[in-house]
Structure formats: C-alpha cells, structure tokens
CSV table of C-alpha atoms in Angstrom, one decimal:
chain,number,residue,atom,x,y,z
A,1,MET,CA,0.0,0.0,0.0
A,2,GLY,CA,3.0,2.3,0.5
A,3,ASP,CA,3.5,4.9,3.2
A,4,LEU,CA,0.3,6.6,4.2
A,5,ASP,CA,-0.2,10.2,5.4
A,6,TYR,CA,-1.7,10.9,8.8
A,7,ASP,CA,-5.0,11.4,6.8
A,8,TYR,CA,-4.2,8.0,5.4
A,9,ASN,CA,-7.5,6.5,4.4
A,10,GLU,CA,-10.9,8.2,4.2
A,11,HIS,CA,-12.8,4.9,4.7
A,12,TYR,CA,-11.2,4.3,8.1
A,13,ARG,CA,-11.1,7.9,9.1
A,14,THR,CA,-14.9,8.2,8.7
A,15,MET,CA,-15.3,5.2,11.0
A,16,PHE,CA,-13.3,6.9,13.8
A,17,PRO,CA,-10.7,9.7,14.0
A,18,HIS,CA,-7.2,8.2,13.7
A,19,PHE,CA,-8.7,4.7,13.4
A,20,GLY,CA,-5.9,2.4,12.3
A,21,MET,CA,-3.1,4.9,12.8
A,22,CYS,CA,0.3,3.4,13.6
A,23,MET,CA,4.0,4.0,13.1
A,24,GLN,CA,6.0,1.2,11.6
A,25,SER,CA,9.3,0.3,9.9
A,26,ALA,CA,9.9,-2.4,7.3
A,27,ASN,CA,12.9,-3.4,9.4
A,28,SER,CA,10.9,-4.1,12.6
A,29,ASN,CA,8.4,-6.8,13.4
A,30,PHE,CA,6.7,-4.3,15.7
A,31,ALA,CA,4.4,-1.3,15.0
A,32,PHE,CA,3.4,1.4,17.4
A,33,VAL,CA,-0.3,2.2,17.9
A,34,PRO,CA,-0.7,5.7,19.4
A,35,VAL,CA,-3.4,6.6,21.9
A,36,PRO,CA,-3.7,10.4,22.4
A,37,ARG,CA,-3.0,11.8,25.9
A,38,CYS,CA,-0.8,8.8,26.6
A,39,GLY,CA,2.5,10.2,25.7
A,40,SER,CA,2.0,9.4,22.0
A,41,SER,CA,3.0,12.8,20.6
A,42,TYR,CA,6.6,12.6,21.8
A,43,LEU,CA,7.0,8.9,20.8
A,44,LEU,CA,5.5,9.5,17.3
A,45,LYS,CA,8.1,12.3,16.8
A,46,TYR,CA,10.9,10.2,18.2
A,47,LEU,CA,10.1,7.2,16.1
A,48,HIS,CA,9.9,9.3,13.0
A,49,ASP,CA,12.8,11.7,13.5
A,50,ASP,CA,15.3,9.5,15.3
A,51,CYS,CA,14.4,6.0,14.1
A,52,GLY,CA,13.0,6.6,10.6
A,53,TRP,CA,9.6,5.0,11.2
A,54,LYS,CA,6.7,6.1,9.1
A,55,PRO,CA,2.9,6.5,9.6
A,56,TYR,CA,0.8,3.7,8.3
A,57,ASN,CA,-2.5,2.0,8.8
A,58,TYR,CA,-2.3,-1.2,10.8
A,59,HIS,CA,-5.1,-2.9,8.8
A,60,PHE,CA,-2.5,-3.5,6.1
A,61,ILE,CA,0.2,-5.0,8.4
A,62,LEU,CA,-1.9,-7.3,10.8
A,63,GLU,CA,0.9,-9.9,10.6
A,64,LYS,CA,3.1,-7.7,12.8
A,65,GLN,CA,3.2,-7.4,16.5
A,66,PHE,CA,2.2,-4.1,18.1
A,67,PHE,CA,3.0,-2.0,21.1
A,68,SER,CA,1.1,0.9,22.7
A,69,ILE,CA,0.8,3.1,25.8
A,70,VAL,CA,-2.5,3.4,27.8
A,71,ARG,CA,-3.4,4.9,31.1
A,72,ASP,CA,-6.1,5.2,33.8
A,73,PRO,CA,-9.2,6.1,31.8
A,74,TYR,CA,-10.5,8.9,34.0
A,75,LYS,CA,-7.1,10.6,34.2
A,76,ARG,CA,-6.7,10.4,30.5
A,77,TRP,CA,-10.2,11.8,29.9
A,78,LEU,CA,-9.5,14.7,32.1
A,79,SER,CA,-6.2,15.3,30.3
A,80,GLY,CA,-8.0,15.1,26.9
A,81,LEU,CA,-10.7,17.5,28.1
A,82,TRP,CA,-8.0,19.9,29.1
A,83,ALA,CA,-6.5,19.6,25.6
A,84,ILE,CA,-9.7,20.5,23.8
A,85,ALA,CA,-11.7,22.5,26.4
A,86,ASP,CA,-9.2,24.3,28.7
A,87,PRO,CA,-11.4,26.4,31.0
A,88,ASP,CA,-8.7,29.2,31.1
A,89,PRO,CA,-10.3,32.2,29.2
A,90,ASN,CA,-6.8,33.0,27.9
A,91,SER,CA,-6.4,29.6,26.4
A,92,ASP,CA,-5.0,29.4,22.8
A,93,ILE,CA,-7.7,26.8,21.9
A,94,VAL,CA,-9.5,28.6,19.1
A,95,LYS,CA,-12.7,26.5,19.1
A,96,LYS,CA,-13.3,24.6,22.2
A,97,ALA,CA,-15.1,21.2,22.1
A,98,VAL,CA,-17.2,22.3,25.0
A,99,ASP,CA,-17.3,25.5,27.0
A,100,LEU,CA,-16.6,24.4,30.6
A,101,GLN,CA,-18.0,27.7,31.9
A,102,ASN,CA,-21.4,26.9,30.3
A,103,LYS,CA,-23.4,24.7,32.7
A,104,GLU,CA,-25.9,23.6,30.1
A,105,ALA,CA,-23.1,22.6,27.7
A,106,VAL,CA,-21.3,20.6,30.5
A,107,ILE,CA,-24.4,18.7,31.5
A,108,LYS,CA,-25.0,17.8,27.8
A,109,MET,CA,-21.5,16.6,27.6
A,110,PHE,CA,-22.1,13.9,30.2
A,111,ASP,CA,-24.4,12.2,27.6
A,112,ASN,CA,-21.5,12.2,25.1
A,113,PRO,CA,-18.2,12.2,27.0
A,114,GLY,CA,-16.2,11.2,24.0
A,115,LEU,CA,-17.1,14.4,22.2
A,116,GLN,CA,-16.3,12.8,18.9
A,117,ASN,CA,-12.7,13.7,19.5
A,118,HIS,CA,-9.6,11.5,19.6
A,119,HIS,CA,-8.3,13.1,22.8
A,120,THR,CA,-11.3,12.0,24.8
A,121,MET,CA,-12.6,9.0,23.0
A,122,LEU,CA,-12.3,5.6,24.7
A,123,GLN,CA,-8.9,4.0,24.5
A,124,TYR,CA,-10.1,0.5,23.5
A,125,LEU,CA,-11.5,1.9,20.2
A,126,PHE,CA,-7.9,2.6,19.0
A,127,PHE,CA,-7.3,-1.2,18.9
A,128,ARG,CA,-10.4,-2.3,17.0
A,129,ASP,CA,-9.6,-5.1,14.5
A,130,LEU,CA,-6.4,-6.0,16.4
A,131,ASP,CA,-5.7,-9.1,18.5
A,132,ILE,CA,-4.8,-7.6,21.9
A,133,SER,CA,-2.8,-10.7,22.7
A,134,LYS,CA,-0.4,-9.5,20.0
A,135,ILE,CA,0.0,-6.1,21.6
A,136,THR,CA,2.7,-5.2,24.2
A,137,PHE,CA,1.2,-2.6,26.5
A,138,PHE,CA,2.8,0.1,28.7
A,139,ASN,CA,1.2,1.9,31.6
A,140,PHE,CA,1.8,5.7,31.2
A,141,ASP,CA,0.9,6.2,34.9
A,142,ASP,CA,3.6,3.8,36.1
A,143,PRO,CA,6.3,5.7,38.0
A,144,ASN,CA,8.9,3.4,36.2
A,145,PHE,CA,7.3,4.0,32.8
A,146,PHE,CA,10.4,5.6,31.2
A,147,THR,CA,12.8,2.9,32.4
A,148,THR,CA,10.4,0.2,31.3
A,149,ILE,CA,9.9,1.4,27.8
A,150,LYS,CA,13.6,2.1,27.3
A,151,HIS,CA,14.2,-1.6,28.2
A,152,PHE,CA,11.7,-2.7,25.6
A,153,PHE,CA,13.1,-0.4,22.9
A,154,THR,CA,16.6,-1.7,23.6
A,155,ASN,CA,15.9,-5.4,24.0
A,156,SER,CA,12.8,-6.0,21.8
A,157,LEU,CA,13.2,-3.3,19.1
A,158,GLY,CA,16.9,-3.2,19.0
A,159,LEU,CA,16.8,0.6,18.9
A,160,ASP,CA,19.4,3.1,20.2
A,161,VAL,CA,17.7,5.1,23.0
A,162,SER,CA,20.6,7.5,23.6
A,163,THR,CA,18.6,10.3,22.0
A,164,MET,CA,15.4,9.5,23.8
A,165,SER,CA,14.3,12.2,26.3
A,166,GLU,CA,12.5,11.3,29.5
A,167,TRP,CA,8.8,11.9,29.3
A,168,HIS,CA,5.9,11.0,31.6
A,169,SER,CA,2.3,11.7,32.3
A,170,SER,CA,1.5,15.2,33.2
A,171,ASP,CA,0.1,16.4,36.6
A,172,GLU,CA,-3.6,15.7,37.2
A,173,LYS,CA,-5.8,18.4,35.7
A,174,VAL,CA,-7.1,19.6,39.1
A,175,GLU,CA,-9.1,22.6,37.9
A,176,ILE,CA,-11.0,20.5,35.3
A,177,LYS,CA,-11.5,17.7,37.8
A,178,LYS,CA,-13.0,20.1,40.3
A,179,ILE,CA,-15.4,21.5,37.6
A,180,ILE,CA,-16.5,18.0,36.5
A,181,GLU,CA,-17.0,16.6,40.0
A,182,SER,CA,-19.1,19.6,41.0
A,183,TYR,CA,-22.0,18.3,38.7
A,184,GLY,CA,-23.3,15.8,41.1
A,185,GLU,CA,-23.6,12.0,41.4
A,186,ASP,CA,-26.1,11.4,38.6
A,187,ASN,CA,-23.9,13.0,36.0
A,188,LEU,CA,-20.7,11.4,37.4
A,189,ASN,CA,-22.4,8.0,37.2
A,190,LYS,CA,-23.0,8.6,33.5
A,191,LEU,CA,-19.3,9.3,33.0
A,192,LYS,CA,-18.3,6.3,35.2
A,193,LYS,CA,-20.6,4.0,33.2
A,194,TRP,CA,-19.0,5.2,30.0
A,195,LEU,CA,-15.5,4.9,31.3
A,196,ASP,CA,-16.1,1.4,32.6
A,197,GLN,CA,-15.7,0.2,29.0
A,198,ASP,CA,-12.1,1.2,29.1
A,199,TYR,CA,-11.5,-0.1,32.7
A,200,LYS,CA,-12.9,-3.5,31.5
A,201,PHE,CA,-10.5,-3.4,28.5
A,202,LEU,CA,-7.5,-2.6,30.8
A,203,GLU,CA,-8.4,-5.7,32.9
A,204,GLN,CA,-7.9,-7.9,29.8
A,205,ILE,CA,-4.3,-6.7,29.1
A,206,LYS,CA,-1.0,-7.4,30.6
A,207,PHE,CA,1.6,-4.7,30.9
A,208,TYR,CA,5.2,-5.2,29.8
A,209,GLU,CA,7.7,-5.9,32.6
A,210,ALA,CA,11.4,-5.2,32.3
A,211,ASN,CA,13.3,-8.3,33.5
C-alpha cells in the first residue's frame, strides 16, 4: 500500500478519528499504535525523527506485533478534556469542544463524554480489529514507565535510546477535575458507566515488565 499520510484512508477515518493509525518500519516486526493523551505525541516524533519509522494504517500489516501506551481512563479523559476545552479564558484553543464555563453545555457533555474527539474517545477503540494478545502494553501512569519502555526499545526493538528524552504523564488536571466533579452524582455516574468500558478493557491486558 505504500506509506500513508496521517490522513491516510478516508474509509477508516470516517469510522473513527485516527482509526488504524500506527507507526512502523519495514525493518521491525513491531508497529506502534498511538493513543492520544498517553505520551503518543513525543513517541511519534521520536520514532519518525530518530528511528526513521513512518505513519501507516495497521489494517495493512496485521501480521506484525504491536505495542502501545495506555493509562487510567479517568485521568486520560480529564487530560483530553483539558487539551480541547481548557477552562482558562486566555487559552489558545480557538474553538473549544465544549465551554466548561457553560453549565448547560457541560451537562449535555455527560451524555456524550467522547465528544467525537480522539483526545477524549475511549482507548479501546484505537485497537479495533487488532488481536490484543499480539499487543505489548505500557502503563503511562507507572512511575517506572520511562525505564520500562527504554528496556523494551533496547531489548525487543533493538533501537538506540541514547537520544530518547525522558517523558511521563502530566500532573492531574485539578481545575478541570473540580469542575467535572461539581456536577453531582447522577452526571458522574453517567461518566463512570461510559469509562467502565475502558476499565474492563484494561483488565484484559498485561503490561510489559522489564526483567
């Protein structure tokens, strides 16, 4: 199929934003499936700039093994909401997905927490059509995350990690969390029920351990 742009395939993109997105190299048996708000921006750049990997659609390389980074669903959702709906009036977000200062808009959001945006959509959706038993997972919330993923890059991918900068999950979005949790138990239960899909997904996976 050749190397595909980030807007690789309209058929898959209309099914879900970024659906099928991965980074791969013809010289590796592995491909990376990025999940937004899980450290993917840095790793995409590192794999492209330092390792020569290229964007692709994983539907065309299902024979490969994959690796990815996931994190606690609620923490990730709050981080994603910050990315697309920062409540700071001086934020440089031109068009916010939802105005967190608008009570009616926030209440409506609890009925659609994914907001049709890849920053806040459930993590498990990024792995549709993949056999999760063929995916090596990393926990972005793990205090030893950076050491663990460097071990994998060195021992499983055979890549030089001398140029890899340390990166980790950001601090909890306290201001946004405070706003969300002020909307009462009924609305929070809607959010919890929706996020439970991701928590159940995480129960099925096993995280990589550096031995």
